[in-house]
Short mmCIF file of C-alpha atoms and ligand atoms in Angstrom, two decimals:
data_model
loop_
_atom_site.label_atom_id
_atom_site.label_comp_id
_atom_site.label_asym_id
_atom_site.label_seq_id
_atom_site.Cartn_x
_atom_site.Cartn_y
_atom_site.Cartn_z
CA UNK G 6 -14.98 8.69 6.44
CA UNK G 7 -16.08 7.53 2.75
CA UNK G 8 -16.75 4.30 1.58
CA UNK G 9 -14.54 3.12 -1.29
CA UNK G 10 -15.72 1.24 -3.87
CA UNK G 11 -13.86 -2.26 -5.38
CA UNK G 12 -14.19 -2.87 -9.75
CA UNK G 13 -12.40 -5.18 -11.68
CA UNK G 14 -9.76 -4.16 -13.34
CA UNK G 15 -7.28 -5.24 -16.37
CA UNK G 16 -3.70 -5.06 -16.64
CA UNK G 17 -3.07 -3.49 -19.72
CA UNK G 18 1.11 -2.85 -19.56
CA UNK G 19 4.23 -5.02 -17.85
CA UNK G 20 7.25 -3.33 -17.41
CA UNK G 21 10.37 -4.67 -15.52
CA UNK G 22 11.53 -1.63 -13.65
CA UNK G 23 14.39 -2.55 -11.59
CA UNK G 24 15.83 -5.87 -9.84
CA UNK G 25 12.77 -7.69 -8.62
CA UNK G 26 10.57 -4.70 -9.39
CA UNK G 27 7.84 -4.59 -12.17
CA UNK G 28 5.04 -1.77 -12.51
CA UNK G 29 1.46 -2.92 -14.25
CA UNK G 30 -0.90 -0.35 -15.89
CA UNK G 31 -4.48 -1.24 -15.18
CA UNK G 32 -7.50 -0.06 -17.05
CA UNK G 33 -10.93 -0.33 -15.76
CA UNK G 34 -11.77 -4.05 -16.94
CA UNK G 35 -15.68 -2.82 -18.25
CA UNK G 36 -13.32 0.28 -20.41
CA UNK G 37 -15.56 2.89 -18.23
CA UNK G 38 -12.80 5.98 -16.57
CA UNK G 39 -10.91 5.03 -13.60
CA UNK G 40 -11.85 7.03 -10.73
CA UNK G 41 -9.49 10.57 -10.00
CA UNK G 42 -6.52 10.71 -7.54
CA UNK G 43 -3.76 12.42 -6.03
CA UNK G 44 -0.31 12.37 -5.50
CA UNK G 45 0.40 9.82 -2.15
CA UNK G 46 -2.81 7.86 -3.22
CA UNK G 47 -3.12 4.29 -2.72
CA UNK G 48 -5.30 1.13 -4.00
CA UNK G 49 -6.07 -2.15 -2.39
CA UNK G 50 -5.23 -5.14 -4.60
CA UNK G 51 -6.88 -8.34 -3.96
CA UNK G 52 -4.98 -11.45 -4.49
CA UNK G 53 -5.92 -15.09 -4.53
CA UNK G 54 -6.00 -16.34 -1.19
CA UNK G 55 -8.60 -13.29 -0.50
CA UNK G 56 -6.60 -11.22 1.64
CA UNK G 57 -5.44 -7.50 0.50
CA UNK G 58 -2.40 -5.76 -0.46
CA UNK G 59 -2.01 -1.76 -0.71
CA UNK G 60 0.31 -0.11 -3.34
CA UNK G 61 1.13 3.50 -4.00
CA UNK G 62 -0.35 4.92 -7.24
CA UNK G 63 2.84 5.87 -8.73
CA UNK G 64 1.85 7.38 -12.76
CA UNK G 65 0.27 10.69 -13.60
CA UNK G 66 -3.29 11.31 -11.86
CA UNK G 67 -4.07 12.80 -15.33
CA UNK G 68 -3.16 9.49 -17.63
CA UNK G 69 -6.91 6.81 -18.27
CA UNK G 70 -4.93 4.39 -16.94
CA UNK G 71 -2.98 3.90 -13.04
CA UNK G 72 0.40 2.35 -12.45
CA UNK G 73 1.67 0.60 -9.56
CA UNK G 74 4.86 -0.88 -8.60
CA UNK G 75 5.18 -4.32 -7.41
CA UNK G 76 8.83 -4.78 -5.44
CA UNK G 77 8.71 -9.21 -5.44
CA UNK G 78 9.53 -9.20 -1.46
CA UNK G 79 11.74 -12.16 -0.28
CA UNK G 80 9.45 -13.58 2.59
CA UNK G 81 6.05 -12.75 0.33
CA UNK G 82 2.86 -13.46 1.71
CA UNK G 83 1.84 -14.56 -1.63
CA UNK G 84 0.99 -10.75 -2.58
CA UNK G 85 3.98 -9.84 -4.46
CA UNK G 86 4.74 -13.18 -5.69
CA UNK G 87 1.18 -13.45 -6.97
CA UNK G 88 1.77 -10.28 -8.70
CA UNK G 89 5.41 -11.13 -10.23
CA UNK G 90 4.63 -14.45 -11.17
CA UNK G 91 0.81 -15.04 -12.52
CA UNK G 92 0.01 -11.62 -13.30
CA UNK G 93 0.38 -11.04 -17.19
CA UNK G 94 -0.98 -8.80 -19.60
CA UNK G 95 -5.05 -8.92 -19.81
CA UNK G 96 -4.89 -10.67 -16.22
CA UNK G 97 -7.98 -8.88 -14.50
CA UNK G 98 -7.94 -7.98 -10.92
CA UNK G 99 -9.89 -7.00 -8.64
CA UNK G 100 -9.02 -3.39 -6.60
CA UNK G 101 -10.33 -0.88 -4.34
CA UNK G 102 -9.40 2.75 -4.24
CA UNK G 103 -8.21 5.21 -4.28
CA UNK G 104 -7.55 6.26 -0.75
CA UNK G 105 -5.13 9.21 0.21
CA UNK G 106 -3.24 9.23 3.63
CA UNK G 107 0.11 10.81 2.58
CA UNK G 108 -1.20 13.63 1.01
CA UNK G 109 1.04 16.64 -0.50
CA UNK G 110 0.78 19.31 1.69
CA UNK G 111 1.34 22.80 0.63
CA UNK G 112 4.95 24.29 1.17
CA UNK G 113 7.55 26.38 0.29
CA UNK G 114 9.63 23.66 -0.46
CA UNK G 115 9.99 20.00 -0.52
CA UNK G 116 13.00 17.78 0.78
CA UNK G 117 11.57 14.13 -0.22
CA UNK G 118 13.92 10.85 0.73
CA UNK G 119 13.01 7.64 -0.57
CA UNK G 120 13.76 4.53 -0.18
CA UNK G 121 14.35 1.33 -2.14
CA UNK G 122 9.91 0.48 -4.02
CA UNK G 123 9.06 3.94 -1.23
CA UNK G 124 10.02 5.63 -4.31
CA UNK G 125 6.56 5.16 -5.46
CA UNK G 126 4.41 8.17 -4.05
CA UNK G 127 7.29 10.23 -4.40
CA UNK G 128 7.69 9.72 -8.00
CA UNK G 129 4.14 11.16 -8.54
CA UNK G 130 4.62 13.98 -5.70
CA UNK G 131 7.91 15.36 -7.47
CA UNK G 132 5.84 15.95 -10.80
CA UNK G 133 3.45 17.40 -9.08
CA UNK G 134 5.89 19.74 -7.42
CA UNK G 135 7.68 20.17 -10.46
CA UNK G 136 4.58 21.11 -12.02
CA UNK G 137 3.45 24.06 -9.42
CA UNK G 138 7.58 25.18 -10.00
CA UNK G 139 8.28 24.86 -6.37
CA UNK G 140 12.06 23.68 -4.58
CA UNK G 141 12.29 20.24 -4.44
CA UNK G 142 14.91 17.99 -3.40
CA UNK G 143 15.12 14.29 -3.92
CA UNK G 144 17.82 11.79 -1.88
CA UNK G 145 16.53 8.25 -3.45
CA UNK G 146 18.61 5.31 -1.45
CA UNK G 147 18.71 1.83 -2.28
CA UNK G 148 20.40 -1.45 -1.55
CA UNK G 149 22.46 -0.75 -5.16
CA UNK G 150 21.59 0.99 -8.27
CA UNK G 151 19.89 -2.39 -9.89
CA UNK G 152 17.24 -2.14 -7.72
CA UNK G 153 16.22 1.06 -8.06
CA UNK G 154 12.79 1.80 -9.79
CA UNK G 155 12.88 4.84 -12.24
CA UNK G 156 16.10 5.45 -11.85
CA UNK G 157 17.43 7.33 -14.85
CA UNK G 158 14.06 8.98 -15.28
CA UNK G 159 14.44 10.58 -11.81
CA UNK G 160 18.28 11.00 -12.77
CA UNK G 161 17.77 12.80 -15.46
CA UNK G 162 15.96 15.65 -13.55
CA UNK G 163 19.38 17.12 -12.62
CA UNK G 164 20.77 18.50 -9.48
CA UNK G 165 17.84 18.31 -7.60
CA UNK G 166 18.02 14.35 -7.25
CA UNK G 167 20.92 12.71 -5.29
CA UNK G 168 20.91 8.57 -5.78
CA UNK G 169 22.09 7.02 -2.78
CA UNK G 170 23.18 3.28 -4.08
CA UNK G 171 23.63 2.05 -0.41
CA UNK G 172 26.46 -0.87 -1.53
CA UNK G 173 29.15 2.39 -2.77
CA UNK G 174 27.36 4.98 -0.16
CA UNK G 175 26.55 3.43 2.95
CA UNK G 176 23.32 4.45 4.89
CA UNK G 177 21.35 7.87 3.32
CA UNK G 178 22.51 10.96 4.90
CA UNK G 179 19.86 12.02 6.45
CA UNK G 180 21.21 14.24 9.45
CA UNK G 181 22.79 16.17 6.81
CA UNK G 182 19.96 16.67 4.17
CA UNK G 183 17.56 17.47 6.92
CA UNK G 184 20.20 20.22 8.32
CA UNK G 185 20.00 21.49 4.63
CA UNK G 186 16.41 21.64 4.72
CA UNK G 187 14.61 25.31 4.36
CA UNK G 188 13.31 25.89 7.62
CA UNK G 189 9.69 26.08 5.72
CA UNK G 190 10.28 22.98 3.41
CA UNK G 191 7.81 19.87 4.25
CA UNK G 192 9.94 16.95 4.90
CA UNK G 193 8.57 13.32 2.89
CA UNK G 194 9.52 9.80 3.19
CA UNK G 195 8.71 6.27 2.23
CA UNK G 196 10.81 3.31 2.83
CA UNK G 197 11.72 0.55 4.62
CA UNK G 198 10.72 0.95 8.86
CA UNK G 199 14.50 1.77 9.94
CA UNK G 200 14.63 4.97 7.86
CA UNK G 201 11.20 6.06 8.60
CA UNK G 202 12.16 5.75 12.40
CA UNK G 203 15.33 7.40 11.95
CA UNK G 204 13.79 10.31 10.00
CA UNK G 205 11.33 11.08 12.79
CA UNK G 206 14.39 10.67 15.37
CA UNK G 207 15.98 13.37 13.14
CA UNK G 208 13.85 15.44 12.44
CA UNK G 209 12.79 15.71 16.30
CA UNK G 210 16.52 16.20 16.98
CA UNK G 211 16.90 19.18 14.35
CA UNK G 212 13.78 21.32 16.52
CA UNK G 213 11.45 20.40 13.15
CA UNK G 214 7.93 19.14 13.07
CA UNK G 215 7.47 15.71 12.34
CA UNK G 216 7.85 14.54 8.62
CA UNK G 217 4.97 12.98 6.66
CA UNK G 218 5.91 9.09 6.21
CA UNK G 219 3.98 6.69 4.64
CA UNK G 220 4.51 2.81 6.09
CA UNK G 221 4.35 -0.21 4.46
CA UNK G 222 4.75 -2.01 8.04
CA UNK G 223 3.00 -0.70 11.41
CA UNK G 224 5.71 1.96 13.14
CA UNK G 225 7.41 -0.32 15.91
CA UNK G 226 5.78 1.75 18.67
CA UNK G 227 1.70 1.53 17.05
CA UNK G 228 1.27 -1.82 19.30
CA UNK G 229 2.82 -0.61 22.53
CA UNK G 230 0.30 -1.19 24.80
CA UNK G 231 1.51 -4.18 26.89
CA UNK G 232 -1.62 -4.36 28.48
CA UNK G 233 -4.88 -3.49 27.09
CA UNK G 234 -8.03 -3.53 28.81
CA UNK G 235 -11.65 -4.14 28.06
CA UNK G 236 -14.23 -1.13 27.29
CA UNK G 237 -17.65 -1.08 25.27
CA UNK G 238 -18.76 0.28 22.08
CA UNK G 239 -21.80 1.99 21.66
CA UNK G 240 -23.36 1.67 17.64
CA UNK G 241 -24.74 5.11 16.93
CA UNK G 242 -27.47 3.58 14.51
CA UNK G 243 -28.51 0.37 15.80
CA UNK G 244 -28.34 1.69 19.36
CA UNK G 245 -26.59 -1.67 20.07
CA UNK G 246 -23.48 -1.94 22.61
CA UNK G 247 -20.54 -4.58 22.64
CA UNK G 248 -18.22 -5.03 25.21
CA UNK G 249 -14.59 -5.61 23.66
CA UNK G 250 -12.44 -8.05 25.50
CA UNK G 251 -8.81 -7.40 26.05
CA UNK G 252 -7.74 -9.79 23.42
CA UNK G 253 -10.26 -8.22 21.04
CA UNK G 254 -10.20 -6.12 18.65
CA UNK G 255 -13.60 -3.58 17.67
CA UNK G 256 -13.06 -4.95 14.21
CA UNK G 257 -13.21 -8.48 15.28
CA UNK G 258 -16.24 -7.95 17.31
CA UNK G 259 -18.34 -6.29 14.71
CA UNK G 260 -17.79 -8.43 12.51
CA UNK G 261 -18.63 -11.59 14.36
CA UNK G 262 -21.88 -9.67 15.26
CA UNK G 263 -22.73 -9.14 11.59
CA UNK G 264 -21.56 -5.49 11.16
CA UNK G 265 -18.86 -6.21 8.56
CA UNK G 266 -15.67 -3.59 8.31
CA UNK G 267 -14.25 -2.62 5.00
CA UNK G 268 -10.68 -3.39 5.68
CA UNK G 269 -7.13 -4.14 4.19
CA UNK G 270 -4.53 -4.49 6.31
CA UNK G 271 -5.91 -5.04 9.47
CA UNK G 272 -2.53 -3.48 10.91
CA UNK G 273 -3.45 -0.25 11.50
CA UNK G 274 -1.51 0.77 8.40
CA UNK G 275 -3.65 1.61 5.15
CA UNK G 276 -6.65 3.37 6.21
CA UNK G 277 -9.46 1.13 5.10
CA UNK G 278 -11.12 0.96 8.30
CA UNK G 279 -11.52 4.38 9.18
CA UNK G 280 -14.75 4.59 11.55
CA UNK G 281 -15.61 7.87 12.98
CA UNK G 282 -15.65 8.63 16.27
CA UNK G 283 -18.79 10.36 17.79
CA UNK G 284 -18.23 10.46 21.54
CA UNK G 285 -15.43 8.92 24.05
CA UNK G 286 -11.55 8.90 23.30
CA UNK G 287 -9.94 6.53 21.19
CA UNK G 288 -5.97 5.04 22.48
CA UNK G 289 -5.03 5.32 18.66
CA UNK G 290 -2.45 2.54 17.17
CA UNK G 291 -2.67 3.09 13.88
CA UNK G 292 0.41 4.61 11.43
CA UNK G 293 -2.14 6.45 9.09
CA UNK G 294 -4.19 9.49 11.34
CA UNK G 295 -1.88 12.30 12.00
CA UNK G 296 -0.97 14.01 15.30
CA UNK G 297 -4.20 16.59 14.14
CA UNK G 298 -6.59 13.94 13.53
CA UNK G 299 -5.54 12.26 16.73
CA UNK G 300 -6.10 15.74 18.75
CA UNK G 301 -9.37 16.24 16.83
CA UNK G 302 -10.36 12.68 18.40
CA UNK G 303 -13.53 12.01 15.79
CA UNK G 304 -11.97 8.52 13.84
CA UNK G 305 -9.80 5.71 14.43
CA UNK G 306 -8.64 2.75 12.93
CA UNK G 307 -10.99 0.27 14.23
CA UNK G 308 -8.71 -2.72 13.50
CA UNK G 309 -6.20 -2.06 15.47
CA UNK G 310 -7.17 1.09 18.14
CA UNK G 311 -9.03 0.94 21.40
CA UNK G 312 -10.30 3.08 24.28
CA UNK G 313 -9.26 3.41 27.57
CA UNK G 314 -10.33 0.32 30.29
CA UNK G 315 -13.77 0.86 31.39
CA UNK G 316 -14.80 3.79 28.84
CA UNK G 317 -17.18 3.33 25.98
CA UNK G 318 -16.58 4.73 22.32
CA UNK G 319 -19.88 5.88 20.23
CA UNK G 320 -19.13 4.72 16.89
CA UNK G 321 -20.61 6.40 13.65
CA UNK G 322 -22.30 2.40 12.19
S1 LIG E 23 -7.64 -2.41 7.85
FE1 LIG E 23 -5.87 -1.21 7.34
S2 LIG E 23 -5.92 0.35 8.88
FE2 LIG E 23 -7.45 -1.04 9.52
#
């Protein structure tokens, strides 16, 4: 688990990208180098009203300068319209990162599907791919063509990319391009919560492992449990124990008792408050860890995971 550090940064580029989508370049704001990253990276963006929002690094890890992609969202929380509407050129702002939970696994091949601003990672992870001359597939789907981000850039990459405008297609195939999938290709997706579900419903169907998704909204099963129960934590440092309520959470209590949490989301969905684990089982709720880092049991997302009723966690703080 490693602490991330926060720096000011500049905007330095605004491009309009698609319908309600516009990328920013940022430079570091004190001209020193921006620190490295890889494809599937993310930063934290901070925005007025001192809450966080996470976006996908979506340029070339080896450009002095990162590029995200801001999709204005209709119901904003202030994050995207903040960044559509106040943001200009020489704005500075302040971000975190970067942090990498959708990492690109090696493969013999690579079947990625995207989805309307999910395009994002995968725009970096296909020129990596591209780069090591592996098979790659892209399916990009979006409401219509308007509002799709890098369009004829990804177009222009030939036979390998299918777009998907959903108003003269319908719904992505995804039973289909999954079927077509080498039985050693790894299997990528970002986009909007129906398509992730439906791509881990189809991929379980086809007999496949599951596919590597990255959410921008906690995976409608990560809250399940109806009816949590109270255990303890045990600080491995301080020596200090907390009992954690039913209605808590081990983020809220630590931080009410002066151990504050890096975090971001507080959904369980961007990784910030990864706390490791040093004895006793976590019930993970999180959409980051994968099914390996659940089985090896030694972090959790402390802002939204627990432990079983009764049992006490050792936490690395
Ligand atoms: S703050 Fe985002 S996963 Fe906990």
């Amino acid at each position: 688990v490693t602490e991330v550090a926060s720096f000011a940064a500049r905007v330095a580029e605004v491009r309009a990208e698609a319908d309600q989508v516009r990328s920013l370049r940022l430079v570091r704001a004190d001209g020193g180098d921006l620190p490295p990253w890889t494809p599937g990276a993310h930063i934290d963006v901070a925005i007025p009203d001192g809450s966080q929002r996470q976006y996908s690094l979506c340029g070339d890890p080896d450009d002095d300068s990162w590029q995200i992609a801001v999709l204005r969202e209709q119901n904003s929380r202030g994050g995207s319209r903040f960044l559509h509407e106040d943001v200009v050129v020489g704005t500075e702002l302040t971000v975190r990162g970067p942090r990498n939970h959708f990492p690109l696994e090696s493969a013999d091949s690579y079947l990625f599907i995207g989805g309307g601003i999910g395009i994002t990672p995968l725009r970096t992870m296909i020129s990596e791919v591209r780069r090591r001359g592996l098979p790659w597939r892209l399916v990009y789907g979006a409401r219509s063509r308007s509002a799709m981000a890098f369009r004829d850039e990804l177009d222009a990459l030939g036979s390998a990319v299918t777009i998907w405008p959903q108003d003269e297609h319908g719904l992505l195939p995804i039973v289909e391009e999954i079927a077509a999938a080498g039985p050693g290709a790894a299997i990528y997706c970002c986009g909007p919560e129906p398509m992730l579900s439906a791509m881990e419903q189809a991929c379980r169907d086809a007999g496949r492992p599951d596919p590597f998704l990255e959410r921008f909204a906690p995976a409608p099963d990560s809250l399940a449990d109806a009816d949590p129960e109270a255990f303890e934590i045990e600080l491995a440092r301080s020596g200090e124990v907390f009992p954690i309520g039913e209605h808590d959470t081990i983020m809220d209590v630590l931080e009410a008792n002066g151990y504050p949490v890096d975090s971001s989301c507080r959904e369980g969905i961007c990784g910030t408050c990864e706390t490791a684990v040093l004895a006793g089982t976590p019930i993970h709720h999180d959409s980051v860890l994968t099914q390996a880092d659940y089985d090896r049991g030694d972090c959790m997302m402390v802002c939204v995971s627990r432990a079983p009723g009764g049992s006490r966690l050792l936490l690395d703080r």
